[in-house]
Coordinates of C-alpha atoms in Angstrom, one line a residue:
X17 CA -39.9 -49.5 -37.6
X18 CA -36.7 -50.0 -34.8
X19 CA -34.0 -50.0 -37.6
X20 CA -36.0 -46.5 -39.1
X21 CA -35.8 -45.1 -35.6
X22 CA -32.0 -46.2 -35.2
X23 CA -31.5 -44.7 -38.8
X24 CA -33.0 -41.3 -38.2
X25 CA -31.2 -41.4 -34.6
X26 CA -27.8 -41.9 -36.4
X27 CA -28.7 -39.7 -39.0
X28 CA -28.8 -37.1 -36.6
X29 CA -25.9 -37.6 -34.8
X30 CA -24.1 -37.3 -38.0
X31 CA -26.2 -33.8 -39.0
X32 CA -24.8 -30.4 -39.1
X33 CA -27.2 -29.2 -36.0
X34 CA -25.9 -31.8 -33.7
X35 CA -22.2 -30.9 -34.7
X36 CA -22.6 -27.5 -34.3
X37 CA -24.6 -27.8 -31.0
X38 CA -21.8 -30.0 -29.5
X39 CA -19.3 -27.9 -30.2
X40 CA -21.0 -25.5 -28.8
X41 CA -22.0 -27.8 -25.5
X42 CA -18.0 -28.0 -25.5
X43 CA -17.9 -24.5 -25.1
X44 CA -20.0 -24.5 -22.4
X45 CA -17.9 -27.3 -20.7
X46 CA -14.7 -25.2 -20.9
X47 CA -16.3 -22.2 -19.4
X48 CA -17.7 -24.4 -16.7
X49 CA -14.2 -25.7 -16.1
X50 CA -13.1 -22.1 -16.4
X51 CA -15.3 -21.4 -13.1
X52 CA -17.7 -18.8 -15.0
X53 CA -20.9 -21.2 -15.3
X54 CA -21.4 -21.9 -11.6
X55 CA -23.9 -23.9 -10.1
X56 CA -25.8 -23.2 -13.2
X57 CA -23.5 -25.1 -16.1
X58 CA -26.1 -27.7 -16.8
X59 CA -28.1 -25.3 -18.1
X60 CA -25.5 -23.4 -20.0
X61 CA -24.2 -26.7 -21.6
X62 CA -27.8 -27.4 -22.7
X63 CA -28.6 -23.7 -23.6
X64 CA -25.3 -23.3 -25.9
X65 CA -26.0 -26.8 -27.2
X66 CA -29.3 -25.3 -28.1
X67 CA -27.8 -22.4 -29.7
X68 CA -25.6 -24.3 -31.6
X69 CA -28.3 -26.3 -33.6
X70 CA -30.2 -23.2 -34.2
X71 CA -27.5 -21.2 -35.9
X72 CA -26.4 -24.4 -37.7
X73 CA -26.7 -24.0 -42.0
X74 CA -29.3 -26.5 -42.9
X75 CA -28.6 -29.6 -44.4
X76 CA -27.7 -30.1 -48.2
X77 CA -29.7 -32.4 -50.0
X78 CA -28.6 -35.5 -51.5
X79 CA -28.0 -34.8 -55.6
X80 CA -30.2 -36.8 -57.5
X81 CA -28.6 -40.3 -58.7
X82 CA -29.4 -39.7 -62.6
X83 CA -28.6 -42.9 -65.0
X84 CA -25.8 -43.1 -66.4
X85 CA -26.0 -42.1 -70.4
X86 CA -24.2 -45.1 -71.4
X87 CA -26.9 -47.2 -69.5
X88 CA -29.3 -44.9 -71.6
X89 CA -27.7 -45.8 -74.6
X90 CA -27.5 -49.2 -74.1
X91 CA -31.4 -49.8 -73.3
X92 CA -32.0 -47.5 -76.8
X93 CA -29.6 -49.8 -79.0
X94 CA -32.1 -52.7 -77.5
X95 CA -35.3 -50.8 -78.3
X96 CA -33.3 -50.1 -81.8
X97 CA -33.2 -54.3 -82.4
X98 CA -36.8 -54.3 -81.5
X99 CA -37.6 -51.4 -84.2
X100 CA -35.3 -53.5 -86.8
X101 CA -37.7 -56.6 -86.2
X102 CA -40.7 -54.8 -86.6
X103 CA -39.9 -52.5 -89.8
X104 CA -38.5 -55.9 -91.3
X105 CA -42.2 -57.1 -91.3
X106 CA -43.7 -53.7 -92.7
X107 CA -44.5 -53.3 -96.7
X108 CA -43.4 -50.2 -98.0
X109 CA -43.3 -48.5 -101.2
X110 CA -40.1 -48.5 -103.2
X111 CA -39.2 -45.0 -102.3
X112 CA -40.3 -44.8 -98.5
X113 CA -38.1 -48.2 -98.4
X114 CA -34.9 -46.7 -99.6
X115 CA -35.2 -43.6 -97.5
X116 CA -36.1 -45.7 -94.2
X117 CA -32.8 -48.0 -95.5
X118 CA -30.7 -45.1 -95.3
X119 CA -32.0 -43.7 -91.8
X120 CA -31.5 -46.8 -90.0
X121 CA -28.0 -47.4 -91.5
X122 CA -27.2 -44.1 -90.1
X123 CA -29.0 -44.7 -86.7
X124 CA -26.9 -47.9 -86.9
X125 CA -23.9 -46.0 -87.0
X126 CA -24.6 -43.4 -84.3
X127 CA -25.6 -46.8 -81.9
X128 CA -22.3 -49.1 -82.6
X129 CA -20.5 -49.2 -79.4
X130 CA -17.1 -47.7 -79.7
X131 CA -16.0 -43.9 -79.9
X132 CA -19.1 -42.7 -81.2
X133 CA -20.9 -43.8 -77.7
X134 CA -18.1 -42.3 -75.6
X135 CA -19.1 -38.8 -77.5
X136 CA -22.8 -39.4 -77.3
X137 CA -22.4 -40.0 -73.5
X138 CA -21.0 -36.7 -73.2
X139 CA -24.4 -34.8 -74.8
X140 CA -27.4 -35.8 -73.0
X141 CA -29.2 -33.8 -75.5
X142 CA -27.9 -35.9 -78.2
X143 CA -28.8 -39.6 -76.2
X144 CA -32.4 -37.9 -76.4
X145 CA -32.9 -36.9 -79.7
X146 CA -31.3 -40.3 -80.8
X147 CA -33.9 -42.4 -78.2
X148 CA -36.7 -40.3 -79.8
X149 CA -35.9 -41.2 -83.2
X150 CA -35.7 -44.8 -82.5
X151 CA -38.9 -45.0 -79.7
X152 CA -41.1 -42.4 -81.0
X153 CA -40.4 -40.9 -84.5
X154 CA -39.6 -43.7 -87.1
X155 CA -42.3 -46.3 -85.8
X156 CA -45.0 -43.7 -85.2
X157 CA -44.1 -42.3 -88.6
X158 CA -44.1 -45.8 -90.4
X159 CA -47.3 -47.4 -88.4
X160 CA -49.4 -44.1 -89.1
X161 CA -48.6 -44.7 -92.9
X162 CA -49.7 -48.1 -92.5
X163 CA -52.9 -47.5 -91.1
X164 CA -53.5 -44.6 -93.4
X165 CA -52.7 -46.9 -96.1
X166 CA -55.3 -49.0 -95.5
X167 CA -58.0 -46.1 -95.0
X168 CA -57.2 -44.7 -98.5
X169 CA -58.1 -48.1 -100.2
X170 CA -61.6 -47.3 -98.9
X171 CA -61.3 -43.5 -100.3
X172 CA -59.2 -43.3 -103.1
X173 CA -58.2 -40.0 -104.9
X174 CA -56.5 -38.6 -101.6
X175 CA -52.6 -37.9 -101.4
X176 CA -50.8 -40.8 -101.6
X177 CA -49.8 -41.6 -97.6
X178 CA -46.1 -42.8 -99.3
X179 CA -45.3 -39.1 -100.1
X180 CA -45.9 -38.1 -96.3
X181 CA -43.9 -40.8 -94.8
X182 CA -41.0 -40.2 -97.8
X183 CA -40.9 -36.3 -96.4
X184 CA -41.1 -37.7 -92.5
X185 CA -38.1 -40.1 -92.9
X186 CA -36.5 -37.5 -95.2
X187 CA -36.7 -35.3 -92.4
X188 CA -35.5 -37.3 -89.1
X189 CA -32.8 -38.6 -91.3
X190 CA -31.9 -34.7 -92.2
X191 CA -32.3 -34.4 -88.0
X192 CA -30.0 -37.9 -87.7
X193 CA -27.5 -36.1 -90.3
X194 CA -27.0 -33.5 -88.2
X195 CA -26.2 -35.3 -84.9
X196 CA -23.7 -37.0 -86.7
X197 CA -22.3 -33.6 -88.2
X198 CA -22.5 -32.3 -84.4
X199 CA -20.4 -35.5 -82.7
X200 CA -17.7 -35.3 -86.0
X201 CA -17.3 -31.8 -85.0
X202 CA -16.9 -32.3 -81.0
X203 CA -14.0 -34.9 -82.2
X204 CA -12.4 -32.6 -84.4
X205 CA -12.5 -30.2 -81.5
X206 CA -11.1 -32.4 -79.1
X207 CA -8.5 -33.2 -81.3
X208 CA -7.4 -29.9 -82.2
X209 CA -7.5 -29.5 -78.4
X210 CA -5.3 -32.2 -77.5
X211 CA -2.5 -31.1 -80.6
X212 CA -2.5 -28.0 -78.9
X213 CA -2.0 -29.8 -75.2
X214 CA 1.3 -31.6 -76.9
X215 CA 2.5 -28.4 -78.6
X216 CA 2.3 -26.7 -75.4
X217 CA 3.9 -29.5 -73.4
X218 CA 6.7 -29.4 -75.9
X219 CA 7.8 -25.7 -75.5

């Protein structure tokens, strides 16, 4: 309790209200030494301090401390490792398994530490899309297939669930390919910008 009170007191000492009020109070002392305030100088100093505290600009709230995108990518990379371990234990039809292999290969390349990670760290939307694919889209698609396949054994004649899985994995792969293409374009623009910088510097 005493520590929190001390922290609050020191926080007020550093506040804009106290600084502005103190400056106005110093102005009141200057008027006192100049003989303007007379015998009521304590009231003048206190009044100027209070007026300064009232007109002081409001305190600026601290900027939220958001997590570092690089740290987020480390977490996504760890979750991807767990996802791959889960997928290794799932029995999929050949076509869906091949599509999943292509998708996981692309996700592996995107999550590989290096220059791709540096580009991803500068694009929060790309990090979010990659995180969603690893943590939600892929495991949900595979788990839904596993559960639906079990029910189709009890009610044959319905559309095979592997077709839906293949479509879902195809859409996820296309989304990952668009993400990779966007990163390639970003890197290309960065190279062009650096080339122009070197050309301008050489002139």
